[in-house]
C-alpha positions as MATLAB code, in Angstrom:
seq = 'MAPSFQDLPQDGIDDHDEEEIDFSDLREAYNVHLEEGLDTFVVLDGLPVVPEESRDKLLKFVGRKLTSVGKLKGDMFMPLDDAGNTQGFAFVEYESPDQAAAAIKQLHGVQLDKRHTMAVNKLTDIDRYGNADLDDEYHPPELPEFVEKEHLRWWVGDGRDQLVMYRGDTVGVFWNEKEEPLENCVDREHWTEAFVQWSPQGTYLTSVHTQGVQLWGGSSWTRQMRFAHPGVNLVDFSPNENYLVTWSHRPLTVDENNQILSIEEDGKNYIIWDIATGKPLRSFVTLDLPGPPTDPEGNPIKKKIQWPAFKWSADDKYVARMTPAQSVSVYELPRMNLLDKQSIKIEGVIDFEWSPATPQRDGKKDYEQLFCFWTPELGSNPAKVGLMTIPSKEIVRTRNLFNVSDAKLHWQSDAKYVCVKVDRHSKSKKSLATNLEIFRVQEKGVPVEVVDAIKDTVINFAWEPHGDRFVLITAGEVPVGAAVPPKTSVSFFCPEKVKPPAVGNFKLIRTIDKKNSNAIYWSPKGRFVVVATVHSNQSFDLDFWDLDFEGDKEDKDKDLTANLQLMATGDHYGVTDIEWDPSGRFVITSASVWKHQMENGYHLYDFKGDLLREEPIEKIKQLLWRPRPATMLSRDEQKRIRKNLREYSRVFDQEDEDRKNTANREVIDRRRRALEEWQAWRQATEEDLAEERLELGIEAVDVNGVEDDEAAEGEYVEEIVEEIIDETEEVVT';
ca = [
      66.277  -63.867    0.580;
      64.642  -64.316    3.963;
      64.376  -61.282    6.252;
      66.877  -60.954    9.012;
      65.800  -60.177   12.608;
      69.283  -59.829   14.040;
      69.101  -56.050   14.357;
      65.806  -55.969   16.253;
      66.076  -54.700   19.850;
      65.858  -57.178   22.624;
      62.622  -57.519   24.621;
      62.092  -54.593   26.894;
      64.703  -52.475   25.120;
      63.415  -49.659   22.867;
      65.773  -47.148   21.339;
      62.893  -44.846   20.257;
      60.676  -42.656   22.399;
      57.116  -42.385   20.966;
      56.833  -38.813   22.244;
      59.679  -37.830   19.932;
      57.954  -39.224   16.821;
      55.959  -36.688   14.739;
      52.528  -38.122   13.864;
      51.046  -34.833   12.608;
      51.033  -35.877    8.943;
      49.186  -39.082    9.771;
      46.658  -37.298   11.968;
      45.933  -34.762    9.247;
      45.523  -37.472    6.624;
      43.292  -39.781    8.635;
      41.558  -37.514   11.136;
      37.768  -37.897   11.054;
      35.807  -34.642   11.354;
      32.637  -35.956   12.907;
      30.651  -32.717   12.617;
      31.446  -32.309    8.918;
      31.014  -35.982    8.088;
      27.578  -36.305    9.692;
      26.011  -33.062    8.457;
      24.429  -34.924    5.573;
      22.571  -37.368    7.884;
      19.088  -36.721    9.258;
      16.986  -38.636   11.761;
      13.306  -39.258   11.069;
      11.018  -39.736   14.046;
       7.296  -40.066   14.585;
       6.905  -42.670   11.831;
       4.178  -45.340   11.996;
       5.123  -48.678   13.577;
       4.374  -51.402   11.000;
       5.216  -55.107   10.635;
       8.104  -56.228    8.438;
       5.857  -57.097    5.475;
       4.647  -53.436    5.347;
       8.131  -51.945    5.797;
       8.865  -51.599    2.062;
       5.594  -49.775    1.494;
       6.408  -47.345    4.322;
       9.929  -46.816    2.941;
       8.506  -45.834   -0.468;
       5.914  -43.513    1.095;
       8.452  -41.667    3.268;
      11.082  -41.749    0.528;
       8.851  -39.796   -1.859;
       8.633  -36.968    0.648;
      12.374  -37.008    1.317;
      13.355  -36.901   -2.369;
      11.105  -33.872   -2.953;
      13.764  -31.645   -1.322;
      17.018  -33.401   -2.296;
      18.763  -36.500   -3.605;
      19.390  -39.389   -1.211;
      22.746  -41.092   -0.930;
      22.118  -44.800   -0.449;
      19.070  -46.452    1.080;
      17.067  -45.365    4.104;
      17.875  -47.327    7.266;
      14.729  -48.281    9.189;
      15.565  -50.799   11.961;
      13.269  -53.559   13.239;
      12.761  -54.668   16.826;
      12.855  -58.265   18.122;
       9.202  -58.758   17.163;
       9.893  -57.787   13.533;
       8.183  -54.391   13.689;
       9.609  -50.993   12.750;
      10.448  -48.758   15.718;
       9.025  -45.444   14.507;
      12.337  -43.884   13.425;
      14.790  -44.085   10.529;
      18.095  -42.666    9.295;
      18.845  -41.262    5.855;
      21.791  -39.547    4.169;
      21.589  -36.714    1.618;
      24.231  -35.844   -0.962;
      25.033  -32.460    0.613;
      24.542  -30.626    3.929;
      22.409  -28.017    2.107;
      19.919  -30.688    1.055;
      19.833  -32.065    4.607;
      19.137  -28.556    5.969;
      16.366  -28.075    3.394;
      14.782  -31.385    4.432;
      14.771  -30.338    8.085;
      13.229  -26.966    7.288;
      10.547  -28.171    4.874;
       9.654  -31.631    6.192;
       9.839  -31.198    9.968;
       6.296  -31.327   11.314;
       4.747  -32.765    8.126;
       1.499  -34.616    8.795;
       1.767  -38.209    7.524;
      -1.744  -39.193    8.536;
      -4.256  -38.327   11.245;
      -2.133  -39.912   13.986;
       1.458  -39.428   12.820;
       3.527  -36.275   12.376;
       7.073  -36.682   11.092;
       9.941  -35.024   12.964;
      13.172  -34.381   11.017;
      16.391  -33.461   12.845;
      20.149  -33.463   12.292;
      22.028  -36.545   13.406;
      24.638  -34.257   14.979;
      21.942  -32.816   17.258;
      21.897  -36.106   19.170;
      25.511  -35.661   20.233;
      25.065  -31.947   20.852;
      22.040  -32.306   23.113;
      23.123  -35.679   24.529;
      26.288  -34.158   25.976;
      24.445  -31.215   27.469;
      24.571  -30.886   31.242;
      20.967  -31.757   32.013;
      19.443  -32.388   35.415;
      17.893  -35.849   35.757;
      15.228  -34.492   38.081;
      12.287  -32.654   36.513;
      11.830  -29.044   37.501;
       8.746  -27.161   36.320;
       9.610  -24.180   34.135;
       9.599  -20.781   35.744;
       7.007  -18.609   34.075;
       8.016  -14.963   33.762;
       5.821  -12.475   35.501;
       3.095  -11.101   33.256;
       3.883   -7.668   31.895;
       1.119   -5.887   30.055;
       2.234   -4.673   26.631;
       1.183   -1.500   24.923;
      -1.688   -1.756   22.495;
      -0.301   -1.637   18.968;
      -3.385    0.161   17.634;
      -3.574    2.759   20.353;
      -3.859    5.660   17.911;
      -7.078    4.431   16.264;
      -9.292    5.763   19.063;
      -8.177    9.337   18.358;
     -10.196   11.191   15.743;
      -7.023   12.581   14.222;
      -4.684   10.869   11.788;
      -0.924   10.515   12.076;
       1.855   10.923    9.547;
       5.589   10.257    9.569;
       8.091   12.815    8.338;
      11.684   11.958    7.463;
      13.815   15.091    7.112;
      17.572   15.376    7.383;
      18.670   12.666    9.812;
      15.500   12.937   11.911;
      12.296   10.909   11.765;
       9.192   12.257   13.477;
       5.588   11.123   13.848;
       2.964   13.880   14.022;
      -0.742   14.332   14.681;
      -2.555   16.241   11.952;
      -4.652   19.224   12.996;
      -6.902   21.014   10.528;
      -6.330   24.517   11.844;
      -3.165   24.090   13.895;
       0.443   23.160   13.017;
       1.406   19.500   13.119;
       1.593   18.229   16.709;
       4.748   16.216   17.337;
       4.225   12.769   18.836;
       7.818   11.462   18.718;
      11.061   12.714   17.166;
      14.279   10.696   16.913;
      17.559   11.261   15.161;
      19.114    8.460   13.100;
      15.964    6.352   13.480;
      16.614    4.888   10.032;
      19.560    4.684    7.664;
      17.691    4.387    4.362;
      13.938    5.105    4.488;
      10.810    4.541    6.575;
       7.678    2.605    5.661;
       4.322    1.928    7.301;
       2.880   -1.587    7.375;
      -0.358   -1.894    5.317;
      -2.677   -1.479    8.321;
      -0.493    1.042   10.142;
       0.456   -1.250   13.038;
       4.218   -0.931   12.524;
       6.672    1.737   11.437;
       9.560    0.156    9.541;
      13.130    1.420    9.732;
      15.805    0.094    7.384;
      19.426   -0.332    8.462;
      22.674   -1.828    7.167;
      22.166   -4.955    9.267;
      18.452   -5.427    8.651;
      14.938   -4.179    9.338;
      13.227   -3.120   12.583;
       9.521   -2.706   13.364;
       8.349   -0.083   15.870;
       4.972    0.456   17.521;
       2.945    1.211   20.621;
       2.450    4.609   22.234;
       6.081    4.576   23.442;
       7.362    3.643   19.974;
       9.348    0.674   21.230;
      10.964   -1.892   18.976;
       8.562   -4.773   18.382;
      10.699   -7.003   16.172;
      13.968   -7.058   14.251;
      14.879   -9.019   11.125;
      18.575   -9.577   10.435;
      19.199   -9.189    6.706;
      22.589   -7.514    6.105;
      22.571   -5.106    3.171;
      18.775   -5.040    2.871;
      17.498   -2.677    0.150;
      13.726   -3.190   -0.091;
      10.892   -4.318    2.203;
       7.359   -5.537    1.501;
       4.500   -6.658    3.786;
       1.677   -9.108    3.238;
      -1.766   -7.390    3.206;
      -2.693   -8.602    6.714;
       0.762   -7.903    8.214;
       1.504  -11.566    8.933;
       4.613  -11.825    6.765;
       7.504   -9.697    5.556;
       9.771   -9.897    2.505;
      13.270   -8.399    2.552;
      15.583   -8.127   -0.466;
      19.231   -7.215   -0.953;
      20.969   -6.883   -4.320;
      24.044   -8.614   -2.875;
      23.670  -12.314   -2.003;
      23.795  -13.107    1.703;
      26.930  -14.521    3.305;
      25.880  -16.563    6.339;
      28.368  -17.634    8.973;
      27.874  -21.089   10.492;
      27.606  -19.489   13.943;
      24.710  -17.226   12.899;
      21.943  -17.574   15.495;
      19.096  -16.475   13.160;
      19.981  -17.381    9.579;
      20.943  -20.915    8.562;
      23.273  -22.184    5.884;
      20.219  -22.452    3.642;
      20.052  -18.631    3.406;
      23.668  -18.384    2.215;
      23.847  -16.933   -1.298;
      20.178  -15.858   -1.309;
      18.723  -12.383   -1.945;
      15.139  -12.674   -0.673;
      13.967  -13.792    2.763;
      10.323  -14.299    3.720;
       9.777  -13.820    7.471;
       7.037  -14.642    9.944;
       6.401  -11.331   11.729;
       4.939  -12.909   14.876;
       7.963  -15.136   15.560;
      10.680  -13.149   13.780;
      11.911  -16.341   12.096;
      12.710  -16.825    8.390;
      10.316  -19.130    6.536;
      12.191  -19.496    3.250;
      14.810  -17.738    1.137;
      15.297  -17.277   -2.607;
      17.815  -15.978   -5.128;
      17.147  -13.142   -7.562;
      16.090  -14.454  -10.948;
      17.871  -13.182  -14.052;
      15.501  -11.232  -16.271;
      15.319  -12.288  -19.924;
      17.360  -10.295  -22.419;
      21.004   -9.804  -23.408;
      23.419   -9.069  -20.534;
      25.332   -6.448  -22.579;
      24.502   -3.806  -25.170;
      25.914   -3.862  -28.735;
      28.992   -1.988  -27.496;
      29.726   -4.618  -24.833;
      28.644   -2.548  -21.828;
      26.629   -4.356  -19.130;
      22.916   -3.585  -19.155;
      21.398   -2.649  -15.810;
      18.112   -4.511  -15.496;
      15.372   -3.355  -13.156;
      14.092   -6.004  -10.794;
      10.363   -6.615  -10.580;
       9.099   -5.281   -7.249;
       7.374   -6.666   -5.430;
       8.813   -9.932   -6.717;
       6.580  -11.914   -4.353;
       2.889  -11.071   -4.598;
       0.335  -11.953   -1.919;
      -3.204  -13.219   -2.052;
      -5.745  -11.020   -0.286;
      -5.976  -13.308    2.764;
      -2.223  -14.008    3.234;
      -2.741  -17.733    2.497;
      -0.659  -17.732   -0.683;
       2.347  -15.912   -2.059;
       3.444  -16.251   -5.675;
       6.526  -15.480   -7.712;
       6.896  -15.344  -11.477;
       9.750  -16.821  -13.486;
       9.593  -14.508  -16.532;
       8.368  -16.173  -19.734;
       8.090  -19.563  -17.998;
       5.908  -20.071  -14.937;
       4.249  -18.797  -11.759;
       5.177  -20.515   -8.484;
       2.471  -20.411   -5.788;
       3.499  -21.165   -2.181;
       1.172  -22.040    0.698;
       1.614  -20.252    3.998;
       2.833  -20.546    6.685;
       4.874  -23.606    5.632;
       5.993  -22.008    2.336;
       5.616  -25.297    0.462;
       5.069  -25.183   -3.299;
       1.390  -25.714   -4.146;
       0.988  -29.287   -5.465;
       4.817  -29.493   -5.442;
       5.143  -27.887   -8.867;
       5.047  -24.470  -10.495;
       2.263  -23.457  -12.881;
       3.738  -23.435  -16.379;
       2.520  -20.435  -18.398;
       4.592  -20.074  -21.535;
       5.745  -16.510  -22.173;
       4.088  -15.031  -19.058;
       4.936  -11.335  -18.692;
       3.019  -10.290  -15.576;
       0.385  -11.439  -13.085;
      -1.633   -9.844  -10.271;
      -3.669  -11.330   -7.397;
      -7.186  -10.049   -6.774;
      -6.957   -7.465   -3.927;
      -9.999   -8.969   -2.171;
     -11.436  -12.470   -1.895;
     -13.493  -12.829   -5.085;
     -17.213  -13.567   -5.050;
     -17.936  -15.134   -8.413;
     -21.483  -15.938   -9.444;
     -22.401  -19.498   -8.454;
     -19.043  -20.163   -6.776;
     -19.476  -21.262   -3.151;
     -16.107  -22.903   -2.498;
     -13.090  -20.990   -1.253;
     -10.875  -19.524   -3.960;
      -8.375  -16.823   -4.764;
      -7.880  -15.450   -8.277;
      -4.933  -14.090  -10.176;
      -4.862  -12.552  -13.627;
      -1.961  -13.018  -16.057;
      -1.074  -12.153  -19.621;
       1.238  -13.584  -22.276;
       2.493  -11.916  -25.486;
       2.107  -13.122  -29.044;
       4.305  -16.181  -29.578;
       4.780  -17.166  -33.207;
       1.325  -17.565  -34.731;
      -0.356  -17.678  -31.313;
      -2.128  -14.485  -30.187;
      -1.484  -12.669  -26.935;
      -3.661  -13.951  -24.120;
      -5.146  -12.756  -20.833;
      -6.282  -15.373  -18.336;
      -7.975  -15.665  -14.942;
      -6.825  -18.597  -12.799;
      -8.405  -19.824   -9.571;
      -6.282  -21.101   -6.683;
      -5.917  -23.729   -5.248;
      -7.515  -25.726   -8.087;
      -5.341  -23.989  -10.757;
      -8.341  -23.927  -13.085;
      -8.437  -21.226  -15.771;
     -11.896  -19.684  -15.480;
     -11.640  -17.154  -18.330;
      -9.296  -16.363  -21.214;
      -9.223  -13.626  -23.815;
      -7.157  -13.627  -27.029;
      -5.615  -10.323  -28.146;
      -3.911   -9.307  -31.390;
      -1.298   -6.689  -32.385;
      -0.343   -6.212  -28.725;
       2.704   -4.119  -27.810;
       2.133   -4.070  -24.049;
      -0.524   -4.705  -21.415;
      -1.121   -3.684  -17.803;
      -3.427   -5.345  -15.261;
      -5.604   -3.183  -12.974;
      -7.842   -4.831  -10.338;
     -10.702   -2.933   -8.752;
     -10.290   -2.889   -4.948;
     -13.280   -5.216   -4.263;
     -12.265   -7.691   -7.028;
     -15.446   -6.847   -8.954;
     -13.505   -6.030  -12.117;
     -10.072   -6.389  -13.614;
      -9.196   -3.954  -16.384;
      -6.527   -4.984  -18.881;
      -5.042   -1.903  -20.525;
      -3.903   -3.108  -23.950;
      -1.541   -1.034  -26.082;
      -1.994   -2.074  -29.694;
       0.176   -1.191  -32.672;
      -0.953   -0.709  -36.237;
       0.014   -3.226  -38.909;
       2.871   -0.941  -39.906;
       3.841   -0.670  -36.205;
       4.231    3.087  -36.615;
       1.399    4.175  -34.317;
      -0.085    3.037  -30.993;
      -3.579    3.098  -29.556;
      -5.118    1.721  -26.371;
      -8.278   -0.161  -25.588;
      -9.572   -1.478  -22.273;
     -10.670   -5.086  -21.743;
     -12.796   -5.076  -18.572;
     -13.510   -8.494  -17.026;
     -16.708   -8.417  -14.929;
     -15.543  -10.984  -12.376;
     -18.720  -11.224  -10.277;
     -21.098  -11.730  -13.203;
     -22.040  -15.117  -14.630;
     -19.452  -16.430  -17.080;
     -17.136  -13.440  -16.436;
     -18.174  -11.365  -19.483;
     -15.637   -8.950  -20.983;
     -16.565   -5.389  -21.918;
     -14.344   -3.555  -24.412;
     -13.812    0.210  -24.231;
     -12.118    1.075  -27.518;
     -13.068    4.713  -28.107;
      -9.564    5.804  -27.037;
      -7.421    7.303  -29.772;
      -4.156    7.919  -27.923;
      -1.992    5.828  -25.592;
      -3.164    5.548  -21.985;
      -0.308    6.543  -19.650;
      -2.226    6.239  -16.368;
      -5.342    4.442  -15.152;
      -7.015    4.227  -11.733;
     -10.219    2.655  -10.407;
     -12.329    4.424   -7.803;
     -11.801    2.586   -4.465;
     -14.874    0.444   -3.684;
     -16.607    1.959   -6.710;
     -17.437    1.385  -10.376;
     -15.821    4.477  -11.916;
     -12.355    5.137  -13.264;
     -10.130    7.896  -14.569;
      -7.470    7.626  -17.251;
      -4.876    9.931  -18.786;
      -3.874    9.718  -22.445;
      -0.960   11.250  -24.330;
      -0.171   11.562  -28.010;
       3.009   10.342  -29.607;
       6.169   12.279  -28.789;
       7.672   13.925  -31.877;
      11.293   12.979  -32.510;
      13.630   15.513  -30.923;
      10.857   17.304  -29.023;
      12.092   19.015  -25.853;
       8.603   19.474  -24.387;
       6.402   16.464  -23.597;
       3.068   16.306  -25.459;
      -0.137   17.590  -23.934;
      -2.295   15.054  -22.152;
      -6.027   14.458  -21.850;
      -7.944   13.382  -18.753;
     -11.033   11.190  -19.226;
     -13.657   10.200  -16.655;
     -15.781    7.038  -17.057;
     -18.753    5.596  -15.155;
     -21.463    2.962  -15.725;
     -24.854    3.742  -17.179;
     -27.877    3.669  -14.902;
     -29.604    0.281  -14.878;
     -31.829   -1.576  -12.452;
     -29.813   -2.736   -9.389;
     -27.936   -4.913   -8.641;
     -26.751   -4.988  -12.264;
     -24.043   -2.573  -13.405;
     -24.438   -0.850  -16.757;
     -21.887   -0.482  -19.526;
     -19.045    1.976  -18.982;
     -19.512    5.322  -20.695;
     -17.354    8.426  -21.053;
     -18.461   11.312  -18.815;
     -16.074   13.985  -20.034;
     -12.581   14.474  -21.469;
     -10.432   17.437  -20.465;
      -7.887   18.215  -23.196;
      -4.659   20.207  -23.351;
      -3.474   19.303  -19.879;
      -0.051   18.389  -18.477;
      -1.438   15.932  -15.920;
       0.294   12.576  -15.457;
      -0.948   11.218  -12.090;
      -4.282   10.171  -10.547;
      -4.982   10.050   -6.778;
      -8.398    8.817   -5.633;
      -9.693    9.450   -2.147;
      -9.635    6.160   -0.176;
     -13.373    6.689    0.375;
     -14.101    7.238   -3.321;
     -16.024   10.124   -4.917;
     -13.176   12.681   -4.871;
     -10.076   12.495   -7.044;
      -6.983   14.649   -7.551;
      -5.492   14.745  -11.037;
      -1.994   16.205  -10.869;
       1.317   16.832  -12.589;
       4.240   15.413  -10.610;
       7.984   15.078  -11.231;
       7.864   17.892  -13.762;
      10.097   20.909  -14.225;
       7.485   22.936  -16.100;
       4.031   22.242  -14.675;
       2.748   21.634  -11.135;
      -1.046   21.514  -11.552;
      -3.477   20.085   -8.982;
      -7.119   19.581  -10.021;
      -9.687   18.555   -7.390;
     -12.731   16.752   -8.879;
     -16.033   15.583   -7.374;
     -17.864   12.773   -9.186;
     -21.025   13.038   -7.040;
     -21.565   16.802   -7.155;
     -24.862   17.673   -5.493;
     -25.769   20.407   -7.969;
     -27.849   20.115  -11.127;
     -26.833   17.447  -13.618;
     -26.520   18.213  -17.321;
     -29.075   16.589  -19.606;
     -26.453   14.501  -21.407;
     -25.419   12.961  -18.057;
     -28.935   12.053  -16.836;
     -28.407    8.345  -17.562;
     -24.958    8.167  -15.936;
     -24.042    7.262  -12.350;
     -21.899   10.360  -11.840;
     -22.157   14.143  -11.753;
     -18.696   15.537  -12.471;
     -17.594   18.908  -11.098;
     -14.209   20.631  -10.812;
     -14.092   21.974   -7.246;
     -10.719   23.753   -7.201;
      -7.325   24.009   -8.840;
      -3.962   24.583   -7.218;
      -0.266   24.223   -7.755;
       2.745   23.176   -5.720;
       6.112   24.014   -7.207;
       8.294   20.943   -7.600;
       5.684   18.531   -6.191;
       6.971   14.938   -6.128;
       4.487   13.057   -3.919;
       0.752   13.271   -3.200;
      -1.189   11.288   -0.565;
      -4.721   11.224    0.809;
      -5.162   10.645    4.515;
      -7.071    7.436    5.462;
     -10.270    9.354    6.230;
     -10.405   11.019    2.812;
     -10.621   14.482    4.376;
      -7.127   15.799    3.652;
      -4.571   15.685    0.853;
      -0.895   16.348    1.450;
       1.561   17.215   -1.304;
       5.318   17.291   -0.782;
       8.516   18.167   -2.630;
      11.226   15.696   -1.615;
      14.932   16.471   -1.477;
      15.498   13.023   -2.983;
      14.188   14.434   -6.281;
      15.385   18.049   -6.172;
      16.579   20.671   -3.694;
      14.302   23.578   -4.622;
      11.589   24.768   -2.230;
      11.313   21.489   -0.334;
       8.309   21.277    1.975;
       4.642   20.331    1.997;
       1.135   21.700    1.369;
      -1.995   20.475    3.173;
      -5.380   20.690    1.394;
      -8.852   19.626    2.384;
     -10.845   17.344    0.080;
     -12.342   20.393   -1.709;
      -8.909   21.717   -2.669;
      -8.726   24.574   -0.135;
      -5.138   25.173    0.997;
      -5.005   24.792    4.791;
      -1.275   24.943    5.454;
       1.958   25.565    3.574;
       5.242   24.821    5.309;
       8.778   24.821    3.869;
      10.944   22.099    5.453;
      14.632   21.823    4.730;
      15.869   18.415    3.533;
      12.470   16.731    3.726;
      12.672   13.221    2.272;
       9.416   11.426    3.056;
       5.953   12.365    4.284;
       3.589    9.397    4.684;
       0.128    9.138    6.222;
      -0.307    6.310    8.720;
      -2.795    3.744    7.320;
      -5.769    2.665    9.381;
      -7.027   -0.929    9.735;
     -10.375   -1.862    8.237;
     -13.378   -1.024   10.382;
     -14.732   -3.728   12.686;
     -18.280   -2.367   12.434;
     -20.896   -4.342   10.558;
     -22.725   -2.829    7.597;
     -25.827   -2.291    9.712;
     -23.802   -0.448   12.341;
     -22.230    1.734    9.667;
     -25.673    2.528    8.230;
     -26.907    3.453   11.716;
     -23.977    5.828   12.183;
     -24.597    7.497    8.812;
     -28.261    7.886    9.690;
     -27.414    9.548   13.024;
     -24.382   11.422   11.746;
     -25.682   14.800   12.924;
     -25.797   13.585   16.525;
     -22.239   12.282   16.327;
     -21.180   15.506   14.631;
     -22.376   17.550   17.602;
     -20.236   15.426   19.926;
     -17.185   15.763   17.692;
     -17.750   19.493   17.233;
     -17.866   19.895   21.021;
     -14.628   17.895   21.372;
     -12.997   20.087   18.730;
     -14.218   23.202   20.513;
     -12.921   21.928   23.861;
      -9.565   21.112   22.300;
      -9.446   24.569   20.724;
     -10.349   26.235   24.038;
      -7.714   24.163   25.802;
      -5.190   25.315   23.246;
      -6.333   28.940   23.683;
      -6.024   28.635   27.460;
      -2.531   27.267   27.055;
      -1.609   30.252   24.876;
      -3.071   32.702   27.394;
      -1.306   30.972   30.309;
       1.956   31.033   28.405;
       1.576   34.764   27.707;
       0.621   35.442   31.358;
       3.713   33.587   32.587;
       5.880   35.552   30.163;
       4.348   38.840   31.400;
       4.907   37.899   35.050;
       8.511   36.992   34.311;
       9.030   40.317   32.547;
       7.441   42.280   35.404;
       9.604   40.441   37.964;
      12.714   41.247   35.925;
      11.642   44.889   35.635;
      11.094   45.215   39.378;
      14.474   43.642   40.155;
      16.156   45.956   37.640;
      14.465   49.016   39.194;
      15.648   47.992   42.675;
      19.231   47.472   41.424;
      19.149   50.861   39.711;
      17.882   52.599   42.855;
      20.696   51.042   44.944;
      23.336   52.167   42.435;
      21.983   55.727   42.443;
      21.976   55.746   46.252;
      25.624   54.606   46.374;
      26.646   57.259   43.825;
      24.698   59.978   45.617;
      22.419   60.594   42.681;
      18.875   61.661   43.340;
      16.349   58.867   42.757;
      14.164   59.265   39.674;
      11.028   57.272   38.985;
      11.353   55.233   35.825;
       8.012   56.575   34.638;
       9.391   60.114   34.762;
       7.782   61.070   38.115;
      10.225   62.054   40.863;
       7.944   61.227   43.749;
       4.999   58.880   43.863;
       3.092   61.318   46.044;
       3.625   64.060   43.499;
       2.106   62.005   40.760;
      -1.159   63.490   39.663;
      -2.441   60.338   37.896;
      -2.081   56.587   37.675;
      -0.327   54.496   35.079;
      -2.506   51.616   33.987;
      -1.146   48.758   31.864;
      -3.846   46.915   29.941;
      -3.597   43.747   27.822;
      -6.265   43.293   25.145;
      -6.812   40.030   23.259;
      -9.084   40.283   20.223;
     -10.316   37.617   17.808;
      -9.744   39.011   14.323;
     -11.653   36.382   12.386;
     -13.441   33.121   13.097;
     -15.147   30.819   10.614;
     -17.073   27.599   11.145;
     -17.736   25.054    8.421;
     -19.917   21.958    8.680;
     -19.433   19.227    6.096;
     -22.049   16.512    5.742;
];
């Protein structure tokens, strides 16, 4: 049946008003959200201009870089001009906005060749910046007026060292004085919400807050930089203070309007920041540690994260992260790109550590950084320790180990040695013993020396800073059900004397038995070491040792490079933390309220173990010396200073004496002002009393018991005597 048009309205007659029709359902169904639809597109600029016959080759070359960060949706569009040449730009679409954001972050500014640098931007940026209200006429930028900033290392010129104290809700920075109380430099309430932390060279003081991290510095202690990481829990610096890592146990939730963090950081736990610019370089999620998520009863197992999760090379050029039992990922800085675009597969890897200084291997002239790693026994394969050089990823030394229960890696501060502490079990697996595998990194072929004359398990090990000696603490097995921990032994090792520059084999100097010690604290300058008992409810021993004692050496030690002497012993009830100052002259011990609430406070000792100051402080939480940057003096200049140390000592002694006299003058002036105030008050009181007596008609009486000054037969003399009870002077060379 044909359609009928009889009921259609006549021309010009419309019974319906379009404004009355509801189109909302159609708009919702077919509305195009341009911002959302184009977020997957990126624009490539700065590409080489090539003829049409070379276009496919260029597409493949650029495409390989683009697919390294995400999967492309469709082909890349690279238009040609009228002459048949490419125009230096292209368009590409990713499968998700996250991949497009990753491409912009990782590929923008990539060098294609000597003359071309690729620029990667969002397609939506064209509309955003194109619609901006821009002036067609060029106006030169207005440069802000130069304002001189405070020097961030202003404190280095002072001969004294600083420390930060966090107690209650107050954070204070203090100057340390040998014979005087701590001199306050700055004190602020609620400076931090969690804890404080110095940067490795002491340039910045870090405060941790709910919304992120702040760095403070300069003589006015102004904020230098802030890093927005909501819920941050831990902070770590690179050795040269160029970069910062922040971590939160809760994944980040990033709003699209966030001015600092991008959508790429959403759901991540770690952020690596550039300290100079305050911008994030890359973000990561927390890796799940191997092992069952629940115990046999079905309760969730709390797993400790590895911290620091990101470990830095000595020169800040690389940062690496381990995927447990699988691989180590090394990233190049500052771009944070994966070295050679792939992780280093190391099956079963348990731990790794970078060398703390740039290594100087025999016969190696090219640049390199080293890291040491170890893997457990896997099936019939033995456990293994390896040294790998970066950036070539070449393994320069390996060592197979058997019957291994655990291992720990300990680098010497100058990267001369790396000691692998290996805990071995017997065939029955009922007993443990430890031996040391010492890799001599700077010697030809990296020979390994084994120290196996250790019967018990080593619970602590520490190299002498910039030296060849080490101290270790051993403990026997803990009997089942024992309430008291076993006694420990402290052993000191040093090399034998040989013709320089060679270093002899490591030999035992002495073992001290029946101790409770569990911690080792070397002076940053070497030679002196404190062996202590911390975090204990029963023992609080402090032993101060000198490994270069200037007295007579025993006959059995004639061939050793050390002369061991116990200088002093002490104790600090409830001690939880021990730190040397950067100069190696003072040791501070503290009892933190974070561990217990009994007799919180600190003790200050000199390097010989003499107690200089003891101060109880309520609710003390942290007490940290401010680190000092490495000296800028050459070795020859340092030798010259040591040679003329007596001349410098006279200058410093005079400065100390002047400072002491200034302090004494201040005390005397303060006492004189107090006396004058008291005398003025006394005179005013006497005058008021005389007026009251006159009004009451009472005869005036002299306050000294003499009715009339003229009748006084003598004079009253008030004399103030200041006497020095004791004064000692000590010169240390």
